[in-house]
Coordinates of C-alpha atoms in Angstrom, one line a residue:
M1 CA 7.2 -57.2 -96.6
K2 CA 6.4 -54.7 -99.3
A3 CA 3.7 -52.4 -98.1
R4 CA 2.0 -51.8 -101.4
E5 CA 1.8 -55.5 -102.2
E6 CA 0.4 -56.4 -98.7
Y7 CA -2.1 -53.5 -99.0
E8 CA -3.4 -54.9 -102.3
R9 CA -3.6 -58.4 -100.8
W10 CA -5.7 -57.2 -97.9
L11 CA -8.1 -55.5 -100.4
D12 CA -8.4 -58.7 -102.4
K13 CA -9.0 -60.9 -99.3
L14 CA -11.4 -58.7 -97.4
P15 CA -15.1 -58.8 -98.4
G16 CA -16.7 -55.6 -99.7
S17 CA -18.8 -55.2 -96.6
D18 CA -15.9 -55.4 -94.2
P19 CA -15.3 -52.1 -92.4
L20 CA -11.5 -52.8 -92.6
R21 CA -11.8 -53.0 -96.4
R22 CA -13.8 -49.7 -96.5
E23 CA -11.1 -48.1 -94.4
L24 CA -8.4 -49.3 -96.8
E25 CA -10.3 -48.1 -99.9
Q26 CA -10.3 -44.6 -98.4
I27 CA -6.5 -44.4 -98.5
R28 CA -6.1 -45.7 -102.1
G29 CA -3.4 -43.7 -103.8
R30 CA -2.0 -42.3 -100.5
E31 CA 1.3 -44.0 -100.5
E32 CA 2.5 -42.5 -97.1
A33 CA -0.6 -43.8 -95.3
I34 CA -0.3 -47.2 -97.0
E35 CA 3.4 -47.4 -96.0
D36 CA 2.6 -46.5 -92.4
R37 CA -0.1 -49.2 -92.1
F38 CA 1.9 -52.0 -93.8
Y39 CA 5.6 -51.4 -93.5
Q40 CA 5.8 -53.8 -90.5
T41 CA 3.7 -56.3 -88.6
I42 CA 2.7 -55.2 -85.1
S43 CA 4.8 -57.2 -82.7
F44 CA 5.4 -57.8 -79.0
G45 CA 7.1 -54.9 -77.3
T46 CA 7.4 -54.0 -73.6
A47 CA 3.9 -55.1 -72.9
G48 CA 2.7 -57.3 -75.8
L49 CA 0.9 -55.8 -78.8
R50 CA 0.0 -52.1 -78.7
G51 CA -0.8 -49.8 -81.5
I52 CA -3.4 -47.5 -83.2
C53 CA -6.7 -49.2 -84.1
G54 CA -7.4 -49.6 -87.8
A55 CA -6.8 -51.6 -90.9
G56 CA -3.3 -52.9 -91.7
T57 CA -0.6 -55.2 -90.4
N58 CA 0.8 -52.3 -88.3
R59 CA -2.6 -51.7 -86.6
M60 CA -4.8 -53.3 -83.9
N61 CA -7.8 -55.0 -85.6
V62 CA -9.6 -58.3 -85.6
L63 CA -7.1 -59.8 -87.9
T64 CA -4.0 -58.9 -85.9
V65 CA -5.7 -59.8 -82.6
G66 CA -7.0 -63.1 -84.1
R67 CA -3.6 -64.0 -85.4
A68 CA -1.9 -63.3 -82.1
T69 CA -4.6 -65.3 -80.2
R70 CA -4.2 -68.3 -82.5
G71 CA -0.4 -68.2 -82.0
I72 CA -0.9 -68.1 -78.2
A73 CA -3.3 -71.1 -78.5
D74 CA -0.7 -73.0 -80.5
Y75 CA 1.9 -72.3 -77.9
I76 CA -0.3 -73.5 -75.1
L77 CA -1.2 -76.7 -77.0
S78 CA 2.4 -77.3 -77.8
Y79 CA 3.4 -76.8 -74.2
D80 CA 0.7 -79.3 -73.1
R81 CA 2.1 -81.9 -75.5
R82 CA 5.6 -81.4 -74.1
H83 CA 4.5 -81.2 -70.5
P84 CA 1.2 -83.1 -70.2
E85 CA 1.4 -83.1 -66.4
E86 CA 0.9 -79.3 -66.5
E87 CA -2.6 -79.6 -68.1
L88 CA -2.5 -76.0 -69.3
C89 CA -5.6 -76.4 -71.5
R90 CA -7.6 -77.7 -68.6
R91 CA -6.3 -74.9 -66.3
G92 CA -7.3 -72.4 -69.0
L93 CA -6.8 -68.7 -69.6
V94 CA -8.5 -65.6 -68.1
I95 CA -9.4 -62.6 -70.2
A96 CA -10.0 -59.0 -69.1
Y97 CA -10.6 -55.8 -70.9
D98 CA -10.9 -52.0 -70.4
C99 CA -13.1 -49.2 -71.7
R100 CA -11.4 -48.6 -75.0
Y101 CA -12.9 -48.8 -78.4
H102 CA -12.9 -52.5 -79.5
S103 CA -11.7 -53.9 -76.2
G104 CA -14.8 -55.9 -75.6
E105 CA -15.0 -57.0 -79.2
F106 CA -11.3 -58.1 -79.1
A107 CA -11.8 -59.9 -75.8
D108 CA -14.8 -61.9 -77.2
L109 CA -12.9 -62.8 -80.3
A110 CA -9.9 -64.1 -78.3
A111 CA -12.2 -66.1 -76.0
Q112 CA -13.9 -67.8 -79.0
I113 CA -10.5 -68.7 -80.7
L114 CA -9.1 -70.1 -77.5
A115 CA -12.2 -72.1 -76.6
S116 CA -12.6 -73.5 -80.1
N117 CA -9.1 -74.8 -79.8
G118 CA -9.9 -76.7 -76.7
I119 CA -8.6 -74.2 -74.1
R120 CA -10.8 -73.4 -71.1
V121 CA -11.5 -69.6 -70.9
Y122 CA -12.6 -67.4 -68.1
I123 CA -13.7 -63.9 -68.9
F124 CA -14.8 -60.9 -66.8
P125 CA -18.3 -59.6 -67.7
S126 CA -17.2 -56.0 -67.8
L127 CA -14.1 -53.8 -67.6
R128 CA -11.6 -54.7 -64.8
P129 CA -8.3 -53.2 -63.6
T130 CA -5.1 -54.8 -65.0
P131 CA -3.9 -55.8 -61.5
E132 CA -7.1 -57.8 -60.9
L133 CA -6.3 -59.8 -64.1
S134 CA -2.8 -60.6 -62.7
F135 CA -4.4 -61.6 -59.4
A136 CA -7.1 -63.7 -61.1
I137 CA -4.5 -65.8 -63.0
R138 CA -2.9 -66.9 -59.8
R139 CA -6.1 -67.2 -57.8
L140 CA -7.7 -69.4 -60.5
A141 CA -4.4 -71.3 -61.1
C142 CA -4.7 -70.5 -64.8
A143 CA -2.1 -71.1 -67.4
A144 CA -2.1 -67.6 -68.7
G145 CA -4.1 -64.4 -69.1
I146 CA -4.8 -61.7 -71.7
N147 CA -5.9 -58.1 -71.1
L148 CA -7.2 -56.0 -73.9
T149 CA -6.0 -52.5 -73.0
A150 CA -3.7 -49.7 -74.1
S151 CA -3.2 -48.6 -70.6
H152 CA -2.4 -44.8 -70.7
N153 CA -2.1 -44.3 -74.4
P154 CA -4.4 -41.9 -76.4
K155 CA -7.9 -42.9 -77.5
E156 CA -6.7 -44.1 -80.9
Y157 CA -4.7 -47.0 -79.4
N158 CA -5.6 -50.4 -78.1
G159 CA -3.3 -53.2 -76.8
Y160 CA -3.1 -56.9 -76.0
K161 CA -1.1 -57.7 -72.8
V162 CA -0.2 -61.4 -72.3
Y163 CA 0.5 -62.9 -68.9
W164 CA 1.9 -66.3 -67.9
M165 CA 0.9 -68.6 -65.1
D166 CA 3.0 -66.7 -62.5
G167 CA 0.8 -63.6 -63.1
A168 CA 3.5 -61.6 -64.7
Q169 CA 3.7 -60.4 -68.3
I170 CA 5.4 -62.8 -70.7
S171 CA 9.1 -62.5 -71.4
G172 CA 12.1 -64.4 -72.5
E173 CA 11.6 -67.8 -74.0
I174 CA 7.8 -67.7 -73.5
S175 CA 7.4 -64.4 -75.4
E176 CA 9.8 -65.6 -78.1
G177 CA 8.0 -68.9 -78.5
M178 CA 4.6 -67.3 -78.7
E179 CA 5.9 -64.8 -81.3
R180 CA 7.2 -67.7 -83.5
M181 CA 3.9 -69.4 -83.3
I182 CA 2.1 -66.1 -84.2
E183 CA 4.4 -65.5 -87.2
S184 CA 3.6 -68.9 -88.6
H185 CA 0.0 -67.8 -89.3
D186 CA -1.4 -65.8 -92.1
F187 CA -3.8 -63.0 -91.3
F188 CA -6.6 -64.5 -93.3
E189 CA -6.7 -68.0 -91.8
D190 CA -9.8 -69.3 -90.0
F191 CA -8.4 -68.9 -86.5
R192 CA -11.4 -70.6 -84.9
K193 CA -10.7 -73.9 -86.7
P194 CA -9.0 -76.3 -84.2
A195 CA -5.4 -77.0 -84.7
D196 CA -6.0 -80.4 -83.2
A197 CA -9.1 -82.0 -84.7
G198 CA -9.4 -84.4 -81.8
R199 CA -9.7 -81.7 -79.1
E200 CA -13.2 -80.8 -77.9
P201 CA -14.2 -77.1 -77.9
Q202 CA -14.5 -75.5 -74.4
E203 CA -17.2 -73.4 -72.9
V204 CA -16.4 -69.8 -72.1
V205 CA -17.0 -69.2 -68.4
I206 CA -18.2 -65.7 -67.4
L207 CA -16.7 -64.9 -64.0
D208 CA -19.0 -63.8 -61.1
D209 CA -18.0 -61.4 -58.4
R210 CA -15.9 -63.9 -56.3
I211 CA -12.6 -62.7 -57.8
D212 CA -13.6 -59.1 -57.3
R213 CA -14.2 -59.7 -53.6
E214 CA -10.9 -61.7 -53.2
Y215 CA -8.9 -59.0 -55.0
L216 CA -10.3 -56.3 -52.7
A217 CA -9.5 -58.4 -49.7
Y218 CA -5.9 -58.8 -51.0
V219 CA -5.6 -55.0 -51.3
T220 CA -6.9 -54.6 -47.8
S221 CA -4.3 -57.1 -46.5
L222 CA -1.6 -54.6 -47.6
Y223 CA -2.7 -51.9 -45.2
C224 CA -0.2 -50.9 -42.5
K225 CA -2.1 -48.8 -40.0
N226 CA -5.4 -49.3 -38.1
Q227 CA -8.2 -46.8 -38.1
D228 CA -7.2 -45.2 -34.9
A229 CA -3.9 -44.0 -36.4
L230 CA -5.5 -42.3 -39.4
K231 CA -7.2 -38.9 -39.9
L232 CA -10.2 -40.3 -41.7
D233 CA -11.8 -37.0 -42.5
L234 CA -8.7 -35.8 -44.4
P235 CA -10.0 -34.2 -47.7
M236 CA -8.8 -36.3 -50.7
V237 CA -9.7 -36.3 -54.4
Y238 CA -9.6 -39.3 -56.7
T239 CA -10.0 -39.5 -60.5
P240 CA -10.1 -42.8 -62.4
L241 CA -9.6 -40.8 -65.7
N242 CA -12.8 -42.5 -67.1
G243 CA -11.3 -46.0 -66.6
A244 CA -11.5 -49.2 -64.6
G245 CA -10.3 -47.8 -61.2
R246 CA -13.5 -46.2 -60.0
I247 CA -15.4 -49.2 -58.6
P248 CA -12.7 -50.9 -56.6
V249 CA -11.2 -47.6 -55.3
E250 CA -14.7 -46.3 -54.3
I251 CA -15.5 -49.5 -52.5
L252 CA -12.2 -49.7 -50.6
A253 CA -12.3 -46.0 -49.6
R254 CA -15.9 -46.4 -48.3
E255 CA -15.0 -49.6 -46.4
R256 CA -11.9 -48.0 -44.9
G257 CA -14.0 -45.3 -43.4
Y258 CA -12.7 -42.2 -45.3
T259 CA -15.4 -39.6 -44.8
N260 CA -14.0 -36.9 -47.1
F261 CA -12.9 -38.9 -50.1
H262 CA -14.2 -37.4 -53.3
L263 CA -14.5 -38.6 -56.9
V264 CA -14.1 -36.3 -59.9
A265 CA -17.6 -36.5 -61.4
E266 CA -16.5 -35.6 -64.9
Q267 CA -14.1 -38.5 -65.1
A268 CA -16.0 -41.1 -63.1
D269 CA -17.7 -43.1 -65.9
P270 CA -16.0 -45.2 -68.6
D271 CA -15.4 -43.1 -71.8
P272 CA -13.4 -44.4 -74.7
E273 CA -13.1 -40.9 -76.1
F274 CA -11.5 -39.6 -72.9
T275 CA -13.3 -36.4 -73.6
T276 CA -12.2 -34.6 -70.4
V277 CA -8.6 -35.5 -70.5
G278 CA -7.4 -36.3 -74.1
Y279 CA -4.2 -38.1 -73.1
P280 CA -5.3 -40.3 -70.1
N281 CA -1.8 -40.6 -68.6
P282 CA -1.6 -39.5 -64.9
E283 CA 2.2 -39.2 -65.5
D284 CA 1.3 -36.0 -67.4
P285 CA 0.2 -33.2 -64.9
K286 CA -2.4 -32.0 -67.4
A287 CA -4.4 -35.1 -66.6
F288 CA -5.1 -33.5 -63.1
F289 CA -7.0 -30.5 -64.4
Y290 CA -10.4 -31.5 -63.1
A291 CA -8.9 -33.0 -60.0
E292 CA -7.1 -29.7 -59.2
K293 CA -10.3 -27.8 -59.7
L294 CA -12.2 -30.0 -57.2
G295 CA -9.2 -30.1 -54.9
K296 CA -9.1 -26.3 -54.6
E297 CA -12.8 -26.2 -53.8
L298 CA -12.4 -28.8 -51.0
G299 CA -9.0 -27.9 -49.7
A300 CA -7.8 -31.4 -50.5
A301 CA -4.5 -32.6 -49.0
V302 CA -3.8 -35.0 -51.9
L303 CA -5.1 -35.7 -55.4
I304 CA -4.9 -39.3 -56.7
A305 CA -5.2 -40.5 -60.3
T306 CA -5.1 -43.9 -61.9
D307 CA -4.9 -44.5 -65.6
P308 CA -7.7 -46.2 -67.6
D309 CA -6.7 -49.8 -66.8
A310 CA -5.7 -48.7 -63.2
D311 CA -2.2 -50.1 -63.2
R312 CA -0.6 -46.6 -62.9
M313 CA -1.1 -44.2 -60.0
A314 CA 0.1 -40.7 -59.6
I315 CA -0.5 -37.9 -57.1
E316 CA -0.4 -34.2 -56.6
I317 CA 0.0 -32.4 -53.3
P318 CA -0.5 -28.7 -52.2
D319 CA 2.2 -26.4 -53.4
G320 CA 1.8 -23.9 -50.6
Q321 CA 0.6 -21.2 -52.9
G322 CA -3.0 -22.3 -53.3
G323 CA -2.4 -24.8 -56.1
Y324 CA -0.9 -28.3 -56.5
R325 CA 2.4 -29.7 -57.5
F326 CA 2.9 -33.0 -59.3
L327 CA 5.1 -35.8 -57.7
N328 CA 6.8 -38.1 -60.2
G329 CA 7.2 -41.8 -59.9
N330 CA 10.6 -41.5 -58.2
Q331 CA 9.2 -39.2 -55.5
T332 CA 6.0 -41.2 -54.9
G333 CA 8.0 -44.4 -54.8
A334 CA 10.4 -43.0 -52.3
L335 CA 7.5 -41.9 -50.1
L336 CA 5.8 -45.3 -50.2
I337 CA 9.0 -47.1 -49.6
H338 CA 9.8 -45.0 -46.5
Y339 CA 6.2 -45.3 -45.2
L340 CA 6.0 -49.1 -45.7
A341 CA 9.5 -49.7 -44.3
S342 CA 9.0 -47.6 -41.2
C343 CA 5.6 -49.2 -40.5
R344 CA 6.4 -52.9 -41.3
L345 CA 10.1 -53.2 -40.5
T346 CA 10.1 -51.3 -37.2
Q347 CA 7.2 -53.5 -36.1
E348 CA 8.8 -56.8 -37.2
G349 CA 12.4 -56.0 -36.4
T350 CA 15.3 -55.6 -38.7
R351 CA 15.5 -57.9 -41.7
G352 CA 18.9 -56.8 -42.9
E353 CA 21.9 -59.0 -43.5
A354 CA 22.4 -59.7 -39.8
G355 CA 18.7 -60.2 -39.1
A356 CA 17.4 -63.6 -38.1
K357 CA 14.4 -63.4 -40.4
R358 CA 14.3 -63.7 -44.2
P359 CA 15.7 -60.5 -45.7
Y360 CA 13.5 -58.2 -47.8
A361 CA 14.3 -57.0 -51.3
M362 CA 13.2 -54.1 -53.4
I363 CA 13.3 -54.2 -57.2
K364 CA 13.5 -51.2 -59.4
S365 CA 14.1 -50.6 -63.1
I366 CA 17.6 -49.6 -64.3
V367 CA 16.2 -46.2 -65.3
T368 CA 14.7 -45.4 -61.9
S369 CA 16.2 -43.0 -59.5
D370 CA 18.5 -44.1 -56.6
F371 CA 16.4 -42.2 -54.1
G372 CA 14.3 -45.2 -53.1
A373 CA 17.3 -47.4 -53.1
A374 CA 19.1 -45.2 -50.6
I375 CA 16.1 -45.4 -48.3
C376 CA 15.9 -49.2 -48.6
R377 CA 19.6 -49.6 -47.7
A378 CA 19.1 -47.5 -44.6
Y379 CA 16.4 -50.0 -43.5
G380 CA 18.5 -53.0 -44.4
I381 CA 16.5 -53.9 -47.5
R382 CA 18.4 -55.3 -50.4
V383 CA 18.1 -53.6 -53.7
Y384 CA 17.9 -55.4 -57.1
E385 CA 17.5 -54.0 -60.6
S386 CA 15.7 -55.1 -63.7
L387 CA 14.9 -53.9 -67.2
T388 CA 12.0 -51.6 -67.6
G389 CA 8.5 -53.0 -67.4
F390 CA 6.8 -55.0 -64.7
K391 CA 7.2 -58.2 -66.6
N392 CA 10.9 -57.7 -65.7
I393 CA 10.5 -56.3 -62.2
C394 CA 7.9 -58.8 -61.0
G395 CA 9.6 -61.5 -63.1
R396 CA 12.5 -61.4 -60.5
I397 CA 10.2 -62.4 -57.6
P398 CA 10.4 -66.2 -58.1
E399 CA 14.1 -66.0 -58.3
L400 CA 14.3 -64.1 -55.0
E401 CA 11.9 -66.5 -53.4
R402 CA 14.2 -69.4 -54.3
K403 CA 17.0 -67.6 -52.6
G404 CA 15.0 -67.2 -49.4
I405 CA 14.5 -63.5 -49.9
S406 CA 11.1 -61.9 -49.3
Y407 CA 9.7 -59.4 -51.7
F408 CA 9.1 -55.9 -50.3
F409 CA 8.3 -53.5 -53.1
G410 CA 8.8 -53.0 -56.8
Y411 CA 8.6 -49.8 -58.8
E412 CA 9.8 -47.7 -61.7
E413 CA 10.0 -44.0 -62.5
S414 CA 6.9 -44.0 -64.7
I415 CA 4.5 -43.9 -61.8
G416 CA 4.1 -47.6 -61.4
C417 CA 4.6 -49.8 -58.4
A418 CA 3.7 -53.3 -57.1
P419 CA 3.2 -53.1 -53.3
G420 CA 2.5 -56.8 -52.8
D421 CA 3.6 -60.1 -54.3
L422 CA 0.2 -61.6 -55.2
V423 CA -0.2 -59.1 -58.1
R424 CA 2.8 -59.5 -60.5
D425 CA 2.2 -56.2 -62.3
K426 CA 1.7 -52.5 -61.5
D427 CA -1.2 -52.1 -59.1
G428 CA -2.7 -48.6 -59.2
V429 CA -5.6 -49.7 -57.0
A430 CA -3.4 -50.9 -54.1
A431 CA -1.0 -48.0 -54.6
A432 CA -3.9 -45.5 -54.4
M433 CA -5.2 -47.0 -51.2
L434 CA -1.7 -47.1 -49.6
L435 CA -1.2 -43.5 -50.6
A436 CA -4.5 -42.5 -49.0
E437 CA -3.5 -44.3 -45.9
M438 CA -0.1 -42.7 -45.8
A439 CA -1.6 -39.2 -46.2
A440 CA -4.1 -39.9 -43.5
Y441 CA -1.5 -41.3 -41.2
Y442 CA 0.9 -38.4 -41.4
A443 CA -2.0 -35.9 -41.3
D444 CA -3.0 -37.5 -37.9
Q445 CA 0.5 -36.6 -36.8
G446 CA 0.1 -33.1 -38.1
R447 CA 2.5 -33.6 -41.1
S448 CA 1.8 -33.2 -44.8
L449 CA 3.2 -35.4 -47.5
G450 CA 5.2 -32.4 -48.7
Q451 CA 6.9 -32.1 -45.3
V452 CA 7.6 -35.8 -45.2
L453 CA 9.2 -35.6 -48.7
E454 CA 11.4 -32.6 -47.7
N455 CA 12.6 -34.5 -44.6
L456 CA 13.6 -37.4 -46.8
Y457 CA 15.6 -35.1 -49.0
Q458 CA 17.3 -33.6 -46.0
T459 CA 18.2 -37.1 -44.7
Y460 CA 19.3 -38.8 -48.0
G461 CA 20.2 -35.9 -50.3
Y462 CA 18.4 -34.0 -53.0
F463 CA 17.8 -36.5 -55.7
T464 CA 16.8 -34.6 -58.9
D465 CA 15.5 -36.1 -62.1
H466 CA 14.5 -34.8 -65.5
P467 CA 12.9 -37.3 -67.9
V468 CA 12.6 -36.3 -71.6
S469 CA 11.0 -38.1 -74.5
I470 CA 11.7 -37.2 -78.1
V471 CA 8.6 -38.3 -80.1
L472 CA 9.4 -39.5 -83.6
K473 CA 6.4 -41.2 -85.4
G474 CA 6.3 -43.5 -88.3
Q475 CA 8.9 -45.4 -90.3
E476 CA 11.2 -42.5 -90.6
G477 CA 10.9 -41.7 -86.9
A478 CA 11.8 -45.2 -86.0
A479 CA 14.9 -45.0 -88.3
R480 CA 16.0 -41.7 -86.7
I481 CA 15.7 -43.3 -83.3
R482 CA 18.0 -46.0 -84.4
R483 CA 20.5 -43.4 -85.8
M484 CA 20.5 -41.6 -82.4
M485 CA 21.2 -44.8 -80.5
A486 CA 24.0 -45.6 -82.9
Y487 CA 25.5 -42.1 -82.6
F488 CA 25.8 -42.4 -78.8
R489 CA 27.1 -46.0 -79.0
E490 CA 29.8 -45.1 -81.6
R491 CA 31.1 -41.8 -80.1
R492 CA 33.7 -41.7 -77.3
F493 CA 32.7 -39.0 -74.8
E494 CA 34.8 -37.5 -72.1
G495 CA 32.0 -35.8 -70.4
F496 CA 28.7 -33.8 -70.8
G497 CA 28.5 -30.2 -69.9
S498 CA 30.5 -29.6 -66.8
L499 CA 30.4 -33.2 -65.7
T500 CA 33.2 -35.7 -66.4
L501 CA 32.2 -39.2 -67.6
A502 CA 33.4 -42.1 -65.4
Q503 CA 31.6 -45.2 -66.9
V504 CA 29.5 -46.3 -69.9
I505 CA 27.1 -49.3 -69.5
D506 CA 25.7 -50.7 -72.7
Y507 CA 23.0 -53.3 -72.0
R508 CA 22.9 -54.5 -75.6
E509 CA 24.7 -57.7 -74.6
G510 CA 23.4 -57.7 -71.1
Y511 CA 25.1 -56.4 -67.9
G512 CA 25.6 -58.5 -64.8
D513 CA 22.3 -60.3 -64.1
I514 CA 20.4 -57.9 -66.4
P515 CA 19.5 -59.5 -69.8
P516 CA 20.3 -57.8 -73.1
A517 CA 18.3 -54.6 -74.0
D518 CA 18.7 -51.6 -76.2
V519 CA 19.7 -49.3 -73.3
L520 CA 22.7 -47.0 -72.7
K521 CA 23.7 -45.6 -69.3
Y522 CA 26.4 -43.0 -68.7
V523 CA 27.7 -42.5 -65.1
M524 CA 29.6 -39.3 -64.2
E525 CA 32.4 -39.0 -61.6
D526 CA 30.1 -37.2 -59.1
G527 CA 27.5 -40.0 -59.3
S528 CA 25.1 -38.2 -61.7
W529 CA 24.0 -40.3 -64.6
F530 CA 21.7 -40.5 -67.5
A531 CA 20.2 -43.3 -69.6
L532 CA 18.5 -43.5 -73.0
R533 CA 16.3 -46.2 -74.6
P534 CA 13.7 -46.5 -77.3
S535 CA 10.2 -47.0 -75.9
G536 CA 8.8 -50.5 -76.4
T537 CA 5.2 -49.3 -76.8
E538 CA 5.3 -45.7 -78.2
P539 CA 7.3 -43.9 -81.0
K540 CA 9.7 -42.3 -78.5
L541 CA 13.3 -42.1 -77.6
K542 CA 13.4 -41.8 -73.8
F543 CA 16.1 -40.0 -71.8
Y544 CA 16.5 -40.2 -68.0
F545 CA 18.7 -37.6 -66.2
Y546 CA 19.6 -37.9 -62.5
T547 CA 21.7 -35.9 -60.1
R548 CA 22.1 -35.8 -56.3
D549 CA 23.6 -33.2 -54.0
A550 CA 23.3 -31.9 -50.4
S551 CA 22.0 -28.7 -51.9
R552 CA 18.7 -28.6 -53.8
A553 CA 19.9 -25.7 -56.0
I554 CA 23.2 -27.4 -56.9
A555 CA 21.4 -30.7 -57.8
G556 CA 18.9 -28.8 -59.9
A557 CA 21.7 -26.8 -61.7
K558 CA 23.6 -30.0 -62.5
V559 CA 20.6 -31.9 -64.0
C560 CA 19.8 -28.9 -66.2
D561 CA 23.4 -28.7 -67.4
L562 CA 23.6 -32.5 -68.0
S563 CA 20.3 -32.7 -69.9
R564 CA 21.0 -29.6 -72.0
A565 CA 24.3 -31.0 -73.2
V566 CA 23.0 -34.5 -74.0
L567 CA 19.8 -33.3 -75.7
D568 CA 21.7 -30.9 -77.9
L569 CA 23.8 -33.9 -79.2
A570 CA 20.7 -36.0 -79.7
E571 CA 18.9 -33.3 -81.7
S572 CA 22.0 -32.9 -84.0
V573 CA 21.4 -36.4 -85.3
K574 CA 19.1 -36.1 -88.4

């Protein structure tokens, strides 16, 4: 596609009153801006469509959303013709959305296009958490689902997550098939015009609160301890970061009986501007500014945050010096794995290789620390890996079930976890409530989360990690990321810093039971390792550095040495 030609075509096709046309007229003569908006067509990444809102093929707007929806409608209609017994059109599709600009508008547009093409549609009446959408797909026995959300991205972004009938995000043949259908359409078609003239339009069904109640009951079913084992007056602070987590978390905390559970008032209500936080990603400690302020006033034992669509959850705990320290996804995941394993497996009996019951399995991404894996193995829980993203993590659950293996837990380093198998995506609501329970349980024993974490380090070794993202925006940034990946693939290294290289794993052609992906992993002789991969949703090249040692100081020194050596090489690629 030639950006300038496509830009002129859009100006020609769009009516003068269209806000997209007015936006394009404002950049007339600005070749760099035109190139950025039209040099590519926004496409499926780690989690479907995601991009900056605005006019252009490389933006989120009514045309890119409409085209994507029509392609998905085509795929479902085609699937029905090939497998009429599945009745996908009758089973329908459920749509959710978050608080972002245009989310409700995009959701309504998607519903109209699907319904006009003879596909039943269920839609939530207001914003809902991403995990509830995944739950609803399976509970309603729908064929698929769509969520209009950009999750934790800045306010300029929106996104379009697509799910299949198993409740997990699309991947593999399904994703590729939908993308082919999408690419067959022009942006300026009438997407509401039925592909099959003989198919009757469907009514759009507005969901009542039944799914809400059933989702909350599901989260409650994941609890481990009864009220008598919990310190219910433990001071805790929660922030939904102006997103969809507030209502379900408040209801669950109240019903659980927590008497000292506090909401950050400034971040309680939906706000597409994210005025109080800017970048609404709880993986960034700066997102805890207001939570820390309230936590210090209350003497809170834990601060909990979920991102705007409530699929991610992160925490901070007291640092012993009057402030708070952030725990990353590897640390929080290890704490939850230890807590759930010690509660559930000691009650049920061993489910290891020699156990009489079905074995349990934990699934983690290939760029997640081995800390949680070490804890799992100590409890006899099998460990499996997947590519990044919960469409890959939860996508392995059906495969495990066919092998007679029960799902235990799934997580990745970027503060996401799936504590139960009825939600096939990250579930920040369930994670937040289990985290609150864990904090209240250990507090009842006179132990803090910091003390529990330190005990895990002393038992399993000091696992140290250092994630780094190099942000490179635009077309030139994407090209430089490709050059960096090529540089590491083509060079033959003997080691990095003081560490000697033992193994290189290139996932480009797949590795073991892991499908192909643009990921490189370098394992050192002492077990330290690092990986690098381009982000599927943001203009970033991500690096993951990991070391382990019996000494905290030595583990920390090694991760600094390793990351410095690798990043110096990466930055040398221009």
